[in-house]
Coordinates of C-alpha atoms in Angstrom, one line a residue:
Chain A
M957 CA -0.2 0.0 0.1
P958 CA 1.4 3.5 -1.2
F959 CA 2.0 5.8 2.2
A960 CA -0.5 8.4 1.1
E961 CA -2.9 5.1 0.7
A962 CA -1.9 4.4 4.7
G963 CA -2.6 7.5 5.7
L964 CA -6.1 7.6 4.7
E965 CA -6.6 4.3 6.1
K966 CA -5.6 5.9 9.4
L967 CA -8.5 8.5 8.8
A968 CA -11.1 6.5 7.5
R969 CA -10.4 4.4 11.0
E970 CA -10.3 7.4 13.1
T971 CA -13.6 9.1 11.5
R972 CA -15.5 5.1 12.0
K973 CA -14.2 5.3 15.6
T974 CA -15.7 8.7 16.3
L975 CA -19.1 7.8 14.5
L976 CA -19.5 4.9 17.0
L977 CA -18.9 7.2 19.6
L978 CA -21.8 9.8 18.1
H979 CA -24.0 7.8 17.4
S980 CA -23.8 5.9 20.4
R981 CA -24.1 8.4 22.6
A982 CA -27.0 10.5 20.0
G983 CA -28.3 7.5 20.1
T984 CA -29.3 8.4 16.1
S985 CA -29.6 6.3 13.0
H986 CA -27.7 5.8 9.3
I987 CA -24.3 4.7 11.0
G988 CA -24.6 2.4 8.1
S989 CA -25.1 4.9 5.8
A990 CA -22.6 6.5 7.6
F991 CA -20.2 3.6 7.5
S992 CA -20.7 3.3 3.8
S993 CA -19.6 6.4 2.7
V994 CA -16.1 7.3 5.2
E995 CA -13.7 6.4 1.9
I996 CA -15.3 8.1 -0.3
L997 CA -15.9 11.2 2.1
V998 CA -11.8 10.6 3.4
S999 CA -10.6 11.2 -0.9
L1000 CA -12.8 14.4 -1.7
H1001 CA -10.9 15.7 1.7
N1002 CA -7.5 14.7 0.7
G1003 CA -6.3 15.9 -2.4
I1004 CA -9.5 16.7 -3.8
L1005 CA -11.9 19.3 -3.0
A1006 CA -10.2 22.0 -3.7
K1007 CA -11.4 25.6 -2.2
E1008 CA -13.2 26.7 -5.1
D1009 CA -15.3 23.2 -5.3
V1010 CA -18.6 22.0 -3.9
F1011 CA -19.5 19.6 -1.9
I1012 CA -23.1 18.6 -1.6
L1013 CA -24.1 15.6 0.6
S1014 CA -27.6 14.7 -0.9
K1015 CA -27.4 11.6 0.9
G1016 CA -27.8 13.9 4.2
H1017 CA -28.4 11.5 6.1
A1018 CA -24.7 10.3 6.2
A1019 CA -24.3 14.0 7.9
S1020 CA -22.3 12.5 10.6
A1021 CA -19.9 11.3 8.2
L1022 CA -19.0 14.5 6.9
Y1023 CA -18.9 16.1 10.4
A1024 CA -16.7 12.8 11.5
V1025 CA -14.5 13.5 8.2
W1026 CA -13.8 17.2 9.2
D1027 CA -13.1 16.3 12.5
S1028 CA -10.8 13.6 11.8
C1029 CA -9.0 15.9 8.7
K1030 CA -8.9 18.9 10.4
I1031 CA -10.7 20.9 8.4
G1032 CA -12.9 23.6 10.2
G1033 CA -16.6 22.8 11.1
A1034 CA -18.7 22.9 14.3
P1035 CA -17.8 21.0 17.1
L1036 CA -18.8 17.4 17.1
D1037 CA -20.3 17.5 20.7
G1038 CA -23.1 19.4 19.3
Y1039 CA -24.2 16.7 17.0
C1040 CA -27.6 15.6 18.0
R1041 CA -28.0 17.5 21.4
D1042 CA -30.0 20.0 22.2
G1043 CA -28.9 23.5 21.6
G1044 CA -26.2 21.9 19.1
V1045 CA -24.9 22.9 15.7
L1046 CA -24.8 19.4 14.0
H1047 CA -28.3 18.2 12.6
G1048 CA -29.1 14.8 12.1
H1049 CA -29.4 15.8 8.3
P1050 CA -26.9 18.8 7.1
D1051 CA -28.5 22.7 7.7
R1052 CA -26.4 24.8 6.0
L1053 CA -27.8 28.3 7.9
R1054 CA -26.4 26.1 11.3
C1055 CA -23.1 24.4 10.8
P1056 CA -20.1 26.4 8.8
G1057 CA -19.0 24.7 5.8
V1058 CA -22.4 22.7 4.6
A1059 CA -23.0 24.4 1.4
A1060 CA -26.8 23.2 1.0
S1061 CA -29.2 21.8 3.3
T1062 CA -30.4 18.4 2.8
G1063 CA -32.2 15.7 4.3
S1064 CA -35.1 14.1 1.7
L1065 CA -33.7 12.1 -1.3
G1066 CA -33.3 13.9 -4.6
H1067 CA -32.8 17.4 -3.7
G1068 CA -29.2 17.6 -3.9
I1069 CA -28.2 16.9 -7.6
P1070 CA -30.7 19.5 -9.1
I1071 CA -28.8 22.0 -7.1
G1072 CA -25.9 20.8 -7.9
A1073 CA -26.6 21.6 -11.1
G1074 CA -27.9 25.3 -11.0
I1075 CA -24.4 26.0 -9.0
A1076 CA -22.9 24.0 -11.8
F1077 CA -25.1 26.2 -14.5
A1078 CA -24.2 29.6 -12.9
R1079 CA -20.5 29.1 -13.0
K1080 CA -20.7 28.0 -16.4
R1081 CA -22.5 31.2 -16.8
D1082 CA -19.6 33.5 -15.0
A1083 CA -17.1 31.1 -16.5
K1084 CA -16.2 30.8 -12.9
K1085 CA -13.9 27.6 -11.9
G1086 CA -14.6 24.7 -9.4
R1087 CA -15.9 21.4 -9.6
I1088 CA -19.7 20.8 -7.8
F1089 CA -19.6 17.4 -6.3
V1090 CA -22.6 15.7 -4.9
L1091 CA -22.7 13.0 -3.1
A1092 CA -26.1 10.4 -3.6
S1093 CA -27.2 7.6 -2.2
D1094 CA -28.3 4.6 -4.7
G1095 CA -31.8 4.5 -2.9
E1096 CA -31.9 7.9 -3.9
L1097 CA -31.6 7.3 -7.7
Q1098 CA -35.8 6.5 -7.0
E1099 CA -36.0 10.3 -7.1
G1100 CA -37.5 10.9 -10.5
S1101 CA -36.0 14.5 -9.3
V1102 CA -32.9 12.4 -10.3
W1103 CA -33.0 11.7 -14.0
E1104 CA -34.9 15.5 -14.5
A1105 CA -31.4 16.7 -13.3
A1106 CA -29.2 14.4 -15.1
A1107 CA -30.8 15.0 -18.0
S1108 CA -30.5 19.0 -17.2
A1109 CA -26.5 18.7 -16.3
G1110 CA -26.6 16.4 -19.6
R1111 CA -27.6 18.9 -22.1
L1112 CA -26.2 21.7 -20.7
G1113 CA -23.4 20.3 -20.9
L1114 CA -22.1 21.0 -17.0
D1115 CA -19.3 19.0 -17.3
N1116 CA -18.2 20.9 -13.8
L1117 CA -20.6 18.9 -11.8
A1118 CA -19.2 15.3 -11.2
V1119 CA -22.4 13.0 -8.8
I1120 CA -20.9 10.2 -7.1
V1121 CA -22.8 7.3 -6.1
D1122 CA -22.8 5.5 -3.0
A1123 CA -23.6 2.2 -4.1
N1124 CA -24.1 0.1 -0.6
G1125 CA -26.9 -1.6 -1.9
L1126 CA -29.3 -1.4 1.0
Q1127 CA -32.0 1.4 0.8
A1128 CA -34.6 2.0 4.3
F1129 CA -36.6 -1.3 4.0
E1130 CA -35.5 -3.2 0.6
H1131 CA -32.0 -4.5 -0.8
T1132 CA -31.6 -1.6 -3.9
E1133 CA -31.0 -4.4 -6.2
N1134 CA -34.8 -5.4 -6.1
I1135 CA -35.8 -2.0 -7.2
M1136 CA -33.5 -0.6 -9.1
P1137 CA -30.8 -2.9 -10.1
F1138 CA -27.2 -1.7 -9.9
S1139 CA -26.3 -2.8 -13.4
T1140 CA -29.2 -0.5 -15.0
L1141 CA -27.6 2.9 -13.6
E1142 CA -24.4 3.2 -16.4
P1143 CA -26.7 2.7 -19.2
K1144 CA -28.9 5.4 -17.7
F1145 CA -26.3 7.8 -16.8
L1146 CA -24.7 7.3 -20.3
A1147 CA -28.0 7.8 -21.9
F1148 CA -29.0 10.9 -20.1
G1149 CA -25.3 12.5 -21.5
C1150 CA -23.2 11.5 -18.9
A1151 CA -19.7 10.3 -18.6
V1152 CA -19.8 7.2 -15.6
E1153 CA -16.8 5.5 -14.0
T1154 CA -17.1 2.4 -12.3
V1155 CA -14.9 2.0 -8.5
D1156 CA -14.8 -0.1 -5.4
G1157 CA -16.0 3.5 -3.3
H1158 CA -13.9 1.9 -0.2
D1159 CA -10.3 1.6 -2.3
F1160 CA -8.7 5.1 -2.1
G1161 CA -6.3 3.9 -5.2
Q1162 CA -9.8 3.6 -7.3
L1163 CA -11.2 6.1 -5.7
A1164 CA -8.3 9.2 -5.8
K1165 CA -8.0 8.2 -9.4
A1166 CA -11.6 8.8 -10.7
L1167 CA -12.2 11.8 -8.7
G1168 CA -9.1 12.9 -10.0
A1169 CA -9.8 13.0 -13.7
V1170 CA -13.8 15.3 -12.9
P1171 CA -14.0 15.9 -15.1
F1172 CA -14.1 12.6 -17.2
A1173 CA -14.9 14.1 -20.6
P1174 CA -15.9 17.3 -22.0
G1175 CA -19.1 18.5 -22.0
K1176 CA -20.3 16.3 -19.8
P1177 CA -21.3 15.7 -15.9
S1178 CA -19.4 12.7 -14.1
V1179 CA -20.6 9.5 -13.1
I1180 CA -18.7 7.7 -10.0
L1181 CA -20.2 4.7 -9.4
A1182 CA -19.1 3.6 -6.3
K1183 CA -19.8 0.1 -4.8
T1184 CA -19.8 0.1 -1.3
V1185 CA -21.1 -1.7 1.7
K1186 CA -23.6 -1.1 4.4
G1187 CA -21.9 -0.1 7.4
K1188 CA -18.5 -1.1 6.3
G1189 CA -15.8 -1.7 8.7
I1190 CA -17.9 -3.6 11.6
K1191 CA -18.9 -7.1 10.2
E1192 CA -21.7 -7.1 12.7
F1193 CA -23.3 -4.1 10.1
E1194 CA -22.4 -4.8 7.0
G1195 CA -24.6 -5.4 4.5
K1196 CA -27.4 -5.6 7.3
L1197 CA -30.5 -3.4 7.4
E1198 CA -31.0 -2.9 10.4
W1199 CA -28.7 -0.8 10.8
H1200 CA -30.0 2.1 8.8
Y1201 CA -31.6 2.9 12.1
K1202 CA -29.7 0.9 14.8
S1203 CA -26.9 3.0 17.1
P1204 CA -24.4 0.8 18.7
A1205 CA -24.7 -0.2 22.8
A1206 CA -22.6 1.9 25.0
A1207 CA -21.2 -1.6 26.3
D1208 CA -20.6 -2.8 22.6
L1209 CA -18.4 0.3 22.2
E1210 CA -15.2 -1.5 23.7
R1211 CA -15.7 -4.2 21.2
Y1212 CA -16.2 -2.4 17.8
L1213 CA -14.1 -0.2 18.6
L1214 CA -11.4 -2.6 18.8
E1215 CA -12.6 -4.8 15.6
L1216 CA -11.7 -1.0 13.7
E1217 CA -8.1 -1.1 15.4
E1218 CA -7.0 -4.8 13.8
T1219 CA -8.4 -4.1 10.7
Chain B
M476 CA -50.6 41.6 -16.1
R477 CA -48.5 38.8 -17.3
A478 CA -47.0 41.2 -19.5
A479 CA -46.4 44.0 -17.4
F480 CA -44.2 41.2 -15.5
A481 CA -42.5 40.8 -18.1
K482 CA -41.8 44.2 -19.2
T483 CA -41.0 44.8 -15.3
L484 CA -38.6 42.1 -15.6
L485 CA -36.8 43.4 -18.5
G486 CA -36.4 46.3 -17.3
L487 CA -34.3 44.7 -14.1
A488 CA -32.7 42.7 -15.9
E489 CA -31.1 45.4 -18.1
K490 CA -29.7 47.2 -14.8
N491 CA -29.1 44.3 -12.6
P492 CA -27.1 41.4 -14.5
D493 CA -27.5 38.4 -12.2
I494 CA -31.0 38.3 -12.8
F495 CA -31.7 34.9 -14.3
L496 CA -35.4 33.9 -15.6
L497 CA -36.0 30.1 -15.6
T498 CA -39.0 28.7 -17.0
G499 CA -40.8 25.4 -17.3
D500 CA -41.3 25.2 -21.0
L501 CA -43.9 28.0 -20.9
G502 CA -44.1 32.0 -21.4
F503 CA -45.2 31.6 -25.1
S504 CA -45.8 35.4 -26.5
V505 CA -44.7 36.6 -23.1
F506 CA -40.9 36.1 -22.8
E507 CA -39.5 36.2 -26.4
E508 CA -37.9 39.5 -25.6
F509 CA -36.5 38.9 -22.5
K510 CA -35.1 35.9 -24.3
A511 CA -33.9 37.7 -27.1
R512 CA -32.0 40.2 -25.0
F513 CA -30.5 38.1 -22.6
P514 CA -29.9 34.5 -23.7
L515 CA -27.4 33.2 -21.2
R516 CA -29.7 34.5 -18.4
Y517 CA -32.9 32.4 -19.6
L518 CA -33.3 28.8 -19.5
N519 CA -35.8 26.8 -20.5
C520 CA -36.0 24.4 -18.4
G521 CA -38.3 21.8 -20.1
V522 CA -41.3 20.2 -18.4
A523 CA -39.4 19.2 -15.6
E524 CA -40.6 21.4 -12.6
Q525 CA -38.2 19.7 -8.9
N526 CA -35.1 20.1 -11.1
M527 CA -35.7 23.9 -11.9
L528 CA -36.8 24.6 -8.8
G529 CA -33.4 22.7 -7.5
M530 CA -31.3 24.5 -9.7
A531 CA -32.8 27.4 -9.0
A532 CA -32.0 27.4 -5.4
G533 CA -28.2 26.5 -6.7
M534 CA -28.3 29.4 -8.6
A535 CA -29.2 31.5 -5.9
L536 CA -27.2 29.8 -3.7
E537 CA -24.2 31.3 -6.3
G538 CA -25.6 34.5 -6.0
K539 CA -28.2 35.1 -8.5
T540 CA -31.6 36.8 -8.7
V541 CA -33.5 33.9 -9.8
F542 CA -37.0 34.1 -11.4
V543 CA -39.0 31.4 -11.7
Y544 CA -42.2 31.1 -14.3
S545 CA -44.8 28.5 -15.3
I546 CA -48.6 27.6 -14.6
I547 CA -49.3 28.1 -10.9
P548 CA -50.0 24.7 -10.0
F549 CA -47.1 23.1 -12.0
L550 CA -45.5 25.6 -10.5
L551 CA -45.9 25.3 -6.9
Y552 CA -47.5 21.5 -6.5
R553 CA -45.1 19.2 -8.9
G554 CA -42.4 20.4 -6.8
L555 CA -43.4 21.6 -3.2
E556 CA -40.9 20.1 -1.6
Q557 CA -38.2 21.8 -3.6
I558 CA -39.6 24.9 -2.5
R559 CA -39.9 23.9 1.5
N560 CA -36.6 22.6 1.5
D561 CA -34.9 24.1 -1.0
M562 CA -35.2 27.5 -1.2
C563 CA -38.1 28.6 2.1
Y564 CA -35.7 25.8 4.3
Q565 CA -32.3 27.6 3.2
R566 CA -33.9 30.9 3.0
L567 CA -32.9 31.8 -0.5
P568 CA -34.5 34.6 -2.0
V569 CA -36.0 32.7 -5.2
K570 CA -38.9 34.2 -7.1
L571 CA -41.6 32.1 -7.9
A572 CA -43.8 33.8 -10.5
G573 CA -46.8 31.8 -11.2
V574 CA -49.2 33.1 -13.8
G575 CA -53.3 32.3 -13.8
S576 CA -54.7 33.0 -11.0
G577 CA -57.7 31.1 -9.6
L578 CA -60.2 30.4 -12.6
A579 CA -57.7 32.5 -14.6
Y580 CA -57.5 29.1 -17.0
G581 CA -61.3 28.5 -17.3
T582 CA -61.9 25.8 -19.4
A583 CA -58.4 24.3 -19.3
G584 CA -59.8 22.8 -16.6
G585 CA -59.3 21.9 -12.6
S586 CA -55.4 20.8 -13.4
H587 CA -55.0 24.6 -14.3
H588 CA -57.0 26.5 -11.7
A589 CA -55.3 27.8 -8.6
V590 CA -57.6 28.3 -6.2
E591 CA -55.6 27.0 -2.8
D592 CA -52.2 28.6 -4.1
I593 CA -52.4 31.7 -1.3
G594 CA -53.0 29.0 1.2
V595 CA -50.5 26.3 0.0
M596 CA -47.7 29.0 0.1
T597 CA -48.7 31.5 2.9
S598 CA -48.4 28.4 5.3
L599 CA -44.6 28.0 3.8
P600 CA -42.5 29.4 6.3
D601 CA -39.9 32.1 5.2
M602 CA -41.8 32.5 2.4
A603 CA -43.5 35.9 1.5
V604 CA -47.0 36.1 -1.1
F605 CA -48.1 38.8 -3.3
A606 CA -51.1 39.0 -5.2
P607 CA -51.3 42.0 -7.3
G608 CA -54.4 43.7 -8.0
D609 CA -53.8 45.2 -11.6
P610 CA -50.7 45.5 -13.7
L611 CA -49.0 48.2 -11.9
E612 CA -49.5 46.2 -8.7
A613 CA -48.0 43.2 -10.4
A614 CA -45.0 45.9 -11.6
R615 CA -44.2 47.4 -8.3
L616 CA -44.4 44.5 -6.6
T617 CA -42.0 42.7 -9.1
E618 CA -39.7 45.2 -8.0
F619 CA -39.6 45.4 -4.7
S620 CA -39.2 41.3 -4.9
L621 CA -36.0 42.0 -5.2
S622 CA -35.5 43.8 -2.1
L623 CA -36.1 40.6 -0.8
E624 CA -33.8 38.3 1.5
T625 CA -36.4 35.3 1.4
P626 CA -38.5 33.6 -0.9
C627 CA -41.2 35.0 -2.6
Y628 CA -44.5 33.9 -4.8
I629 CA -45.9 36.3 -7.4
R630 CA -49.5 35.3 -8.1
L631 CA -50.2 36.3 -11.5
N632 CA -53.2 36.6 -13.5
K633 CA -53.3 35.9 -17.3
A634 CA -54.4 38.8 -19.5
G635 CA -56.7 41.8 -19.9
D636 CA -56.5 43.3 -16.4
A637 CA -57.9 46.5 -16.0
V638 CA -55.8 48.9 -14.4
V639 CA -57.7 50.0 -10.7
H640 CA -54.6 52.1 -9.5
T641 CA -54.0 56.2 -10.9
T642 CA -50.1 57.3 -11.6
E643 CA -51.1 58.7 -7.3
T644 CA -52.3 55.3 -6.3
I645 CA -49.2 53.2 -7.0
A646 CA -47.0 55.6 -6.2
A647 CA -47.8 55.4 -2.6
L648 CA -48.0 51.9 -2.7
E649 CA -46.3 50.0 0.2
P650 CA -45.4 46.5 -0.2
G651 CA -47.2 44.6 2.4
K652 CA -50.0 47.3 3.4
P653 CA -53.6 46.8 1.7
A654 CA -53.8 49.7 -0.7
K655 CA -57.1 51.6 -1.4
V656 CA -58.6 51.3 -4.7
F657 CA -62.4 52.9 -4.1
G658 CA -64.4 54.9 -2.1
G659 CA -64.3 57.6 0.7
A660 CA -64.5 57.1 3.6
S661 CA -67.3 54.4 3.6
R662 CA -67.9 52.9 7.0
N663 CA -68.5 49.6 4.5
V664 CA -65.2 48.1 3.4
I665 CA -65.0 45.7 1.0
F666 CA -61.1 43.8 1.4
A667 CA -60.4 42.1 -2.6
V668 CA -57.4 39.9 -3.9
G669 CA -55.8 39.7 -7.0
N670 CA -56.8 38.9 -9.7
M671 CA -60.8 40.0 -8.0
V672 CA -59.4 43.6 -7.0
P673 CA -61.1 45.2 -10.5
E674 CA -64.0 43.3 -10.4
A675 CA -64.9 44.1 -6.6
V676 CA -64.3 47.9 -7.6
E677 CA -67.0 47.5 -10.5
T678 CA -69.0 45.9 -7.5
A679 CA -68.3 49.1 -5.7
K680 CA -69.7 51.0 -8.7
L681 CA -72.8 49.0 -9.1
L682 CA -73.4 49.2 -5.0
K683 CA -72.7 53.2 -5.1
S684 CA -75.2 53.7 -7.8
R685 CA -77.6 52.3 -5.3
G686 CA -76.8 54.4 -3.0
R687 CA -74.4 52.0 -1.2
E688 CA -70.9 53.5 -0.1
F689 CA -68.2 50.3 -0.2
S690 CA -64.4 51.0 -0.1
V691 CA -62.4 48.6 -1.8
Y692 CA -59.1 47.7 -0.4
S693 CA -56.5 45.7 -2.5
V694 CA -54.7 42.7 -0.4
H695 CA -51.9 42.4 -3.1
T696 CA -49.3 41.4 0.1
L697 CA -51.2 38.2 1.9
K698 CA -47.5 37.5 4.1
P699 CA -46.6 39.0 5.8
L700 CA -49.2 40.3 6.7
D701 CA -50.2 44.4 7.9
E702 CA -52.2 43.2 11.0
E703 CA -52.4 47.0 12.0
S704 CA -53.1 48.3 9.4
I705 CA -56.2 45.3 8.8
A706 CA -56.9 46.2 11.8
G707 CA -57.8 49.8 11.8
I708 CA -59.6 49.3 8.9
L709 CA -61.4 46.8 10.3
R710 CA -62.3 49.1 13.5
S711 CA -63.8 51.7 11.4
S712 CA -66.0 49.2 9.6
A713 CA -69.6 48.7 9.9
V714 CA -69.9 46.0 7.2
V715 CA -66.3 44.0 5.9
A716 CA -66.3 41.6 2.8
T717 CA -64.0 39.4 1.7
I718 CA -63.5 38.7 -2.3
E719 CA -61.3 36.3 -3.6
E720 CA -61.0 33.8 -6.2
H721 CA -59.6 31.2 -4.1
A722 CA -60.9 28.8 -1.4
A723 CA -62.1 30.7 1.4
R724 CA -60.0 29.0 3.6
N725 CA -56.9 30.0 4.7
G726 CA -57.2 32.7 1.3
L727 CA -58.0 35.9 1.4
F728 CA -61.0 35.3 4.8
S729 CA -58.9 33.6 6.6
A730 CA -56.1 36.0 6.4
I731 CA -58.9 38.6 7.8
A732 CA -60.7 36.8 9.8
G733 CA -57.2 35.9 12.2
V734 CA -56.5 39.6 12.1
A735 CA -59.9 40.0 13.8
A736 CA -59.9 37.5 16.3
K737 CA -56.4 38.5 17.2
N738 CA -57.2 42.6 17.9
C739 CA -60.6 41.4 19.3
I740 CA -62.3 42.9 16.7
R741 CA -66.8 41.8 16.2
A742 CA -67.4 42.1 13.0
A743 CA -69.4 39.3 10.3
I744 CA -67.4 39.5 7.6
Y745 CA -68.9 38.5 4.4
A746 CA -66.8 36.2 2.7
S747 CA -67.6 35.8 -1.0
A748 CA -65.3 32.9 -2.3
L749 CA -65.1 29.4 -4.7
P750 CA -66.3 26.4 -2.7
D751 CA -64.2 23.9 -1.0
S752 CA -64.4 21.5 -3.8
Y753 CA -62.4 21.5 -7.3
S754 CA -64.7 22.7 -10.1
H755 CA -66.1 20.5 -13.1
E756 CA -68.1 22.7 -14.8
V757 CA -67.2 23.6 -18.2
G758 CA -66.9 26.9 -18.7
S759 CA -64.7 30.4 -19.1
R760 CA -63.7 32.7 -16.2
Q761 CA -66.3 35.0 -16.7
Y762 CA -69.2 31.8 -16.9
L763 CA -67.5 29.8 -13.5
R764 CA -67.6 33.5 -12.0
R765 CA -71.5 34.2 -12.4
L766 CA -72.0 29.9 -11.4
Y767 CA -69.7 31.0 -8.3
R768 CA -71.7 33.9 -7.8
L769 CA -68.2 35.9 -8.3
D770 CA -69.6 38.4 -10.5
R771 CA -69.8 41.8 -10.3
D772 CA -73.5 41.7 -9.8
S773 CA -73.9 38.1 -7.6
L774 CA -71.5 40.2 -5.5
A775 CA -73.4 43.8 -5.2
E776 CA -76.3 41.7 -4.8
K777 CA -75.3 39.8 -2.3
L778 CA -73.7 43.1 -0.5
Y779 CA -76.9 45.2 -1.0
A780 CA -78.5 43.2 1.0
V781 CA -76.3 43.4 4.0
K782 CA -77.8 45.5 6.4
E783 CA -74.9 48.1 8.6
G784 CA -74.2 46.6 11.8
G785 CA -75.4 43.4 11.0

């Protein structure tokens, strides 16, 4: 493993540890969705996102992962002890008017890509620099607004827009495969005028290569289909629907933290 | 009124390079000039309202002043969550300009009618709601909308609206405050909203010819509602009437009744509004207005029968 990747692995481990503590303390849901996004978020915040770039977490239910990555990567943001606490600053879904660093408030699925397309369009008109990265979930792609935005971004040639799909295969009450199979995603995005790359969403090398290559093709929005595992990092969580909802019990924390150390 | 809006927008865009117009594939014979003069600040988003509204919010995040135009039900309801989450929750000053208030699209049928939009939009926190009563109010309120830091909805009628304001009264118009558009110091008052303002003025003229004096106020701003000035008018009134091409529930009647209740003002408010049921009658706006007794003759007849203090 190259030295840089080893550093990122460490950051990912730190992030997951923080997430265990955050979710356990606050008793909040969506730790599985947060865990599947960790490598993607760590990659974005290490050498990908430039000052003029914008990041929108369209899968707003993974907000804790964004906060935890900010913390691990020593990037501003708000103190983690305010996460889902009375009077705190960090909501379960990101609120740009409450938490500094949040580009767009999300929480309901299917909103981030149209907003990102609007930012990308305005930037094109102003000939302004910067890429707009939007992280969406695979379940989110069932929203019609995603495809309205994809068609629109395609025909407007918004190559300053990049959509990353955290394809963890599990949505709130079903395997995503039973509703919108993964194999249908690439042809759909291609047909809508986007350029598509598929990567292992836990592999820092593949992520860096794909994210660094945005835009993939001039005049086309980039789509990165990142295959991930829901709950990645703790065997007990991995691929389990209930970890969309459960939070780690305090009594189990030590065991989970140890598991992270050993991997 | 639609033409007044388009002309005003053109003038504003001339001065402000950050003004953009997004349309959901509507605006034939309305926006050709805008499109020709500002091709880079015009975007037909196609028949895809959710994305159009989300994009408008994204553009507002980049500091753009975005007007979004469509027929009212398509503009507001298809992407209501985009309006709520992307604009209101994020306090982004996007301007929603909806055309076809009330029964303006008469024979098109109920899918195109806007009979509950004031209720829906005034219910959204951080949303301002304007319903201009004539082309001059439409122009004035469109200009005013630029000063807002939160989103707004401008409820436009279609075409052929009578002008109820004079140069003086429009110059004196204060956004937020009901504008007196007819009558002297009468103790009888009609509050009217949007497309019903000219009809209310005609109603008052008919009543005057029969010896009953009513003044008419255009409640062009539903939110924020200037409760103080409305309470002042209510306190000095003997007969209070509301006229709207909208459902009474959560429309103008509810707004005025709320001010009366909050200020302990005893007043019977004679509401003229659309029924709490979608219309399935085929007909022009004039036909439908007569059917629902929102035409000047029916309104005058109803109000003539109301006794002062009764």
